[in-house]
Amino acid sequence: MLDFVGLVGLVGLVGLVGIGVGRDSAQTILSSRSLAIAEMEIKRHVERRLADSALNASGIAQAVGPSPRYINALFEQEQQSLMRYVLQRGLERCHQAIAQRQTAGLTISRIAFRGSFNDLAHFSRVFKKQYGVSPSALKLAE
């Protein structure tokens, strides 16, 4: 059974060969296109599930289709791992929420949990390393 990415690839290959693009060239074009589509689906899934502190490579792979190894190979092209991407997106979401005052009445731990962090000390360390200020100091400044 073909998955979504495989189906897109097959349909595209038939179309490219049909308009006179050589099979090898068509496969190269589709390979890049299929990789981009797969990566887009993975990132979309991460965005939808970012508040889930149990978000991990196995769960993402199970939901989206490709294996964890394949997913990490996709992200290696961007010089990062899947879980580094999840961490980065979680930090960005938390920073944005604090900086834009979307956190009135929320504790730092609640904000961290919404960004897929389940350890407040770890969240505070990586946040400060990334932004040069602690989450609580940023929240007080806003």
PDB file of C-alpha atoms in Angstrom:
ATOM      1  CA  MET A   1       0.000   0.000   0.000  1.00  0.00           C
ATOM      2  CA  LEU A   2       1.352   3.428  -0.927  1.00  0.00           C
ATOM      3  CA  ASP A   3       1.547   6.159   1.664  1.00  0.00           C
ATOM      4  CA  PHE A   4       0.754   9.780   0.811  1.00  0.00           C
ATOM      5  CA  VAL A   5       4.347  10.654  -0.139  1.00  0.00           C
ATOM      6  CA  GLY A   6       4.675   7.499  -2.260  1.00  0.00           C
ATOM      7  CA  LEU A   7       1.422   8.234  -4.070  1.00  0.00           C
ATOM      8  CA  VAL A   8       2.484  11.809  -4.815  1.00  0.00           C
ATOM      9  CA  GLY A   9       5.789  10.483  -6.122  1.00  0.00           C
ATOM     10  CA  LEU A  10       4.160   7.890  -8.370  1.00  0.00           C
ATOM     11  CA  VAL A  11       1.644  10.339  -9.830  1.00  0.00           C
ATOM     12  CA  GLY A  12       4.348  12.933 -10.377  1.00  0.00           C
ATOM     13  CA  LEU A  13       6.724  10.441 -12.017  1.00  0.00           C
ATOM     14  CA  VAL A  14       4.066   9.354 -14.491  1.00  0.00           C
ATOM     15  CA  GLY A  15       3.296  13.004 -15.274  1.00  0.00           C
ATOM     16  CA  LEU A  16       6.935  14.037 -15.737  1.00  0.00           C
ATOM     17  CA  VAL A  17       7.754  11.060 -17.944  1.00  0.00           C
ATOM     18  CA  GLY A  18       4.589  11.785 -19.932  1.00  0.00           C
ATOM     19  CA  ILE A  19       5.759  15.316 -20.781  1.00  0.00           C
ATOM     20  CA  GLY A  20       9.145  14.129 -21.964  1.00  0.00           C
ATOM     21  CA  VAL A  21      11.366  14.469 -18.899  1.00  0.00           C
ATOM     22  CA  GLY A  22      13.721  11.495 -18.727  1.00  0.00           C
ATOM     23  CA  ARG A  23      12.982   8.857 -16.082  1.00  0.00           C
ATOM     24  CA  ASP A  24      16.211   9.516 -14.132  1.00  0.00           C
ATOM     25  CA  SER A  25      15.661  13.269 -14.166  1.00  0.00           C
ATOM     26  CA  ALA A  26      12.016  12.794 -13.252  1.00  0.00           C
ATOM     27  CA  GLN A  27      12.948  10.583 -10.303  1.00  0.00           C
ATOM     28  CA  THR A  28      15.457  13.177  -9.077  1.00  0.00           C
ATOM     29  CA  ILE A  29      12.856  15.952  -9.308  1.00  0.00           C
ATOM     30  CA  LEU A  30      10.247  13.823  -7.577  1.00  0.00           C
ATOM     31  CA  SER A  31      12.652  12.629  -4.963  1.00  0.00           C
ATOM     32  CA  SER A  32      13.276  16.234  -3.943  1.00  0.00           C
ATOM     33  CA  ARG A  33       9.575  17.024  -4.127  1.00  0.00           C
ATOM     34  CA  SER A  34       8.618  13.937  -2.099  1.00  0.00           C
ATOM     35  CA  LEU A  35      11.211  14.796   0.538  1.00  0.00           C
ATOM     36  CA  ALA A  36       9.860  18.340   0.776  1.00  0.00           C
ATOM     37  CA  ILE A  37       6.287  17.071   1.105  1.00  0.00           C
ATOM     38  CA  ALA A  38       7.296  14.546   3.770  1.00  0.00           C
ATOM     39  CA  GLU A  39       9.164  17.213   5.723  1.00  0.00           C
ATOM     40  CA  MET A  40       6.210  19.585   5.453  1.00  0.00           C
ATOM     41  CA  GLU A  41       3.855  16.899   6.807  1.00  0.00           C
ATOM     42  CA  ILE A  42       6.206  16.157   9.690  1.00  0.00           C
ATOM     43  CA  LYS A  43       6.516  19.842  10.594  1.00  0.00           C
ATOM     44  CA  ARG A  44       2.748  20.278  10.352  1.00  0.00           C
ATOM     45  CA  HIS A  45       2.250  17.356  12.732  1.00  0.00           C
ATOM     46  CA  VAL A  46       4.796  18.804  15.161  1.00  0.00           C
ATOM     47  CA  GLU A  47       2.986  22.165  15.143  1.00  0.00           C
ATOM     48  CA  ARG A  48      -0.347  20.484  15.875  1.00  0.00           C
ATOM     49  CA  ARG A  49       1.063  18.378  18.721  1.00  0.00           C
ATOM     50  CA  LEU A  50       3.638  20.780  20.170  1.00  0.00           C
ATOM     51  CA  ALA A  51       1.780  21.095  23.467  1.00  0.00           C
ATOM     52  CA  ASP A  52       2.108  17.317  23.965  1.00  0.00           C
ATOM     53  CA  SER A  53       5.066  16.738  26.295  1.00  0.00           C
ATOM     54  CA  ALA A  54       5.153  13.099  25.131  1.00  0.00           C
ATOM     55  CA  LEU A  55       5.886  14.178  21.550  1.00  0.00           C
ATOM     56  CA  ASN A  56       8.768  12.023  20.311  1.00  0.00           C
ATOM     57  CA  ALA A  57      10.285  10.638  17.113  1.00  0.00           C
ATOM     58  CA  SER A  58       8.460   7.295  17.347  1.00  0.00           C
ATOM     59  CA  GLY A  59       5.069   8.927  17.817  1.00  0.00           C
ATOM     60  CA  ILE A  60       5.683  11.363  14.976  1.00  0.00           C
ATOM     61  CA  ALA A  61       6.826   8.548  12.697  1.00  0.00           C
ATOM     62  CA  GLN A  62       3.780   6.476  13.594  1.00  0.00           C
ATOM     63  CA  ALA A  63       1.421   9.381  12.881  1.00  0.00           C
ATOM     64  CA  VAL A  64       3.030  10.651   9.692  1.00  0.00           C
ATOM     65  CA  GLY A  65       4.386   7.494   8.081  1.00  0.00           C
ATOM     66  CA  PRO A  66       8.156   7.510   7.578  1.00  0.00           C
ATOM     67  CA  SER A  67      10.406   5.742  10.090  1.00  0.00           C
ATOM     68  CA  PRO A  68      12.228   7.732  12.791  1.00  0.00           C
ATOM     69  CA  ARG A  69      15.493   7.025  10.957  1.00  0.00           C
ATOM     70  CA  TYR A  70      14.098   8.396   7.685  1.00  0.00           C
ATOM     71  CA  ILE A  71      12.724  11.452   9.463  1.00  0.00           C
ATOM     72  CA  ASN A  72      16.083  12.187  11.078  1.00  0.00           C
ATOM     73  CA  ALA A  73      17.766  11.792   7.676  1.00  0.00           C
ATOM     74  CA  LEU A  74      15.402  14.483   6.338  1.00  0.00           C
ATOM     75  CA  PHE A  75      16.320  16.835   9.165  1.00  0.00           C
ATOM     76  CA  GLU A  76      20.055  16.139   8.808  1.00  0.00           C
ATOM     77  CA  GLN A  77      19.865  18.056   5.530  1.00  0.00           C
ATOM     78  CA  GLU A  78      19.088  21.116   7.685  1.00  0.00           C
ATOM     79  CA  GLN A  79      21.925  20.236  10.115  1.00  0.00           C
ATOM     80  CA  GLN A  80      19.565  19.345  12.948  1.00  0.00           C
ATOM     81  CA  SER A  81      17.662  16.393  14.326  1.00  0.00           C
ATOM     82  CA  LEU A  82      13.919  16.022  14.564  1.00  0.00           C
ATOM     83  CA  MET A  83      13.947  16.429  18.322  1.00  0.00           C
ATOM     84  CA  ARG A  84      16.201  19.502  18.056  1.00  0.00           C
ATOM     85  CA  TYR A  85      13.558  20.945  15.716  1.00  0.00           C
ATOM     86  CA  VAL A  86      10.800  20.117  18.245  1.00  0.00           C
ATOM     87  CA  LEU A  87      12.845  21.768  21.017  1.00  0.00           C
ATOM     88  CA  GLN A  88      13.446  24.867  18.878  1.00  0.00           C
ATOM     89  CA  ARG A  89       9.769  25.200  17.941  1.00  0.00           C
ATOM     90  CA  GLY A  90       8.755  24.763  21.581  1.00  0.00           C
ATOM     91  CA  LEU A  91      11.167  27.498  22.657  1.00  0.00           C
ATOM     92  CA  GLU A  92       9.950  29.820  19.912  1.00  0.00           C
ATOM     93  CA  ARG A  93       6.312  29.242  20.857  1.00  0.00           C
ATOM     94  CA  CYS A  94       7.015  29.894  24.548  1.00  0.00           C
ATOM     95  CA  HIS A  95       9.088  32.998  23.809  1.00  0.00           C
ATOM     96  CA  GLN A  96       6.404  34.381  21.538  1.00  0.00           C
ATOM     97  CA  ALA A  97       3.687  33.732  24.119  1.00  0.00           C
ATOM     98  CA  ILE A  98       5.660  35.508  26.856  1.00  0.00           C
ATOM     99  CA  ALA A  99       6.856  38.406  24.680  1.00  0.00           C
ATOM    100  CA  GLN A 100       3.395  39.091  23.258  1.00  0.00           C
ATOM    101  CA  ARG A 101       1.727  39.054  26.661  1.00  0.00           C
ATOM    102  CA  GLN A 102      -0.365  36.019  25.774  1.00  0.00           C
ATOM    103  CA  THR A 103       0.455  34.558  29.166  1.00  0.00           C
ATOM    104  CA  ALA A 104      -1.512  36.691  31.589  1.00  0.00           C
ATOM    105  CA  GLY A 105      -2.408  34.503  34.530  1.00  0.00           C
ATOM    106  CA  LEU A 106      -0.259  31.589  33.354  1.00  0.00           C
ATOM    107  CA  THR A 107       2.740  30.326  35.285  1.00  0.00           C
ATOM    108  CA  ILE A 108       6.088  29.739  33.591  1.00  0.00           C
ATOM    109  CA  SER A 109       5.621  25.999  34.113  1.00  0.00           C
ATOM    110  CA  ARG A 110       2.251  26.089  32.331  1.00  0.00           C
ATOM    111  CA  ILE A 111       3.821  28.002  29.425  1.00  0.00           C
ATOM    112  CA  ALA A 112       6.666  25.468  29.280  1.00  0.00           C
ATOM    113  CA  PHE A 113       4.238  22.546  29.210  1.00  0.00           C
ATOM    114  CA  ARG A 114       2.422  24.151  26.279  1.00  0.00           C
ATOM    115  CA  GLY A 115       5.742  24.197  24.436  1.00  0.00           C
ATOM    116  CA  SER A 116       6.253  20.428  24.911  1.00  0.00           C
ATOM    117  CA  PHE A 117       8.585  20.741  27.890  1.00  0.00           C
ATOM    118  CA  ASN A 118       7.977  18.525  30.889  1.00  0.00           C
ATOM    119  CA  ASP A 119      10.947  19.666  32.993  1.00  0.00           C
ATOM    120  CA  LEU A 120      10.857  23.281  34.167  1.00  0.00           C
ATOM    121  CA  ALA A 121      14.572  23.430  35.052  1.00  0.00           C
ATOM    122  CA  HIS A 122      15.541  22.168  31.587  1.00  0.00           C
ATOM    123  CA  PHE A 123      13.145  24.631  29.967  1.00  0.00           C
ATOM    124  CA  SER A 124      14.591  27.557  31.939  1.00  0.00           C
ATOM    125  CA  ARG A 125      18.173  26.578  31.041  1.00  0.00           C
ATOM    126  CA  VAL A 126      17.601  26.195  27.307  1.00  0.00           C
ATOM    127  CA  PHE A 127      15.389  29.298  27.191  1.00  0.00           C
ATOM    128  CA  LYS A 128      18.050  31.434  28.857  1.00  0.00           C
ATOM    129  CA  LYS A 129      20.766  29.981  26.629  1.00  0.00           C
ATOM    130  CA  GLN A 130      18.699  30.732  23.515  1.00  0.00           C
ATOM    131  CA  TYR A 131      17.394  34.202  24.430  1.00  0.00           C
ATOM    132  CA  GLY A 132      19.906  35.486  26.985  1.00  0.00           C
ATOM    133  CA  VAL A 133      17.221  36.055  29.620  1.00  0.00           C
ATOM    134  CA  SER A 134      15.244  33.722  31.846  1.00  0.00           C
ATOM    135  CA  PRO A 135      11.564  33.145  31.045  1.00  0.00           C
ATOM    136  CA  SER A 136      10.493  34.719  34.340  1.00  0.00           C
ATOM    137  CA  ALA A 137      12.672  37.810  33.769  1.00  0.00           C
ATOM    138  CA  LEU A 138      11.170  38.233  30.291  1.00  0.00           C
ATOM    139  CA  LYS A 139       7.670  37.831  31.686  1.00  0.00           C
ATOM    140  CA  LEU A 140       8.343  40.456  34.381  1.00  0.00           C
ATOM    141  CA  ALA A 141       9.828  42.846  31.795  1.00  0.00           C
ATOM    142  CA  GLU A 142       6.740  42.617  29.632  1.00  0.00           C
TER     143      GLU A 142
END
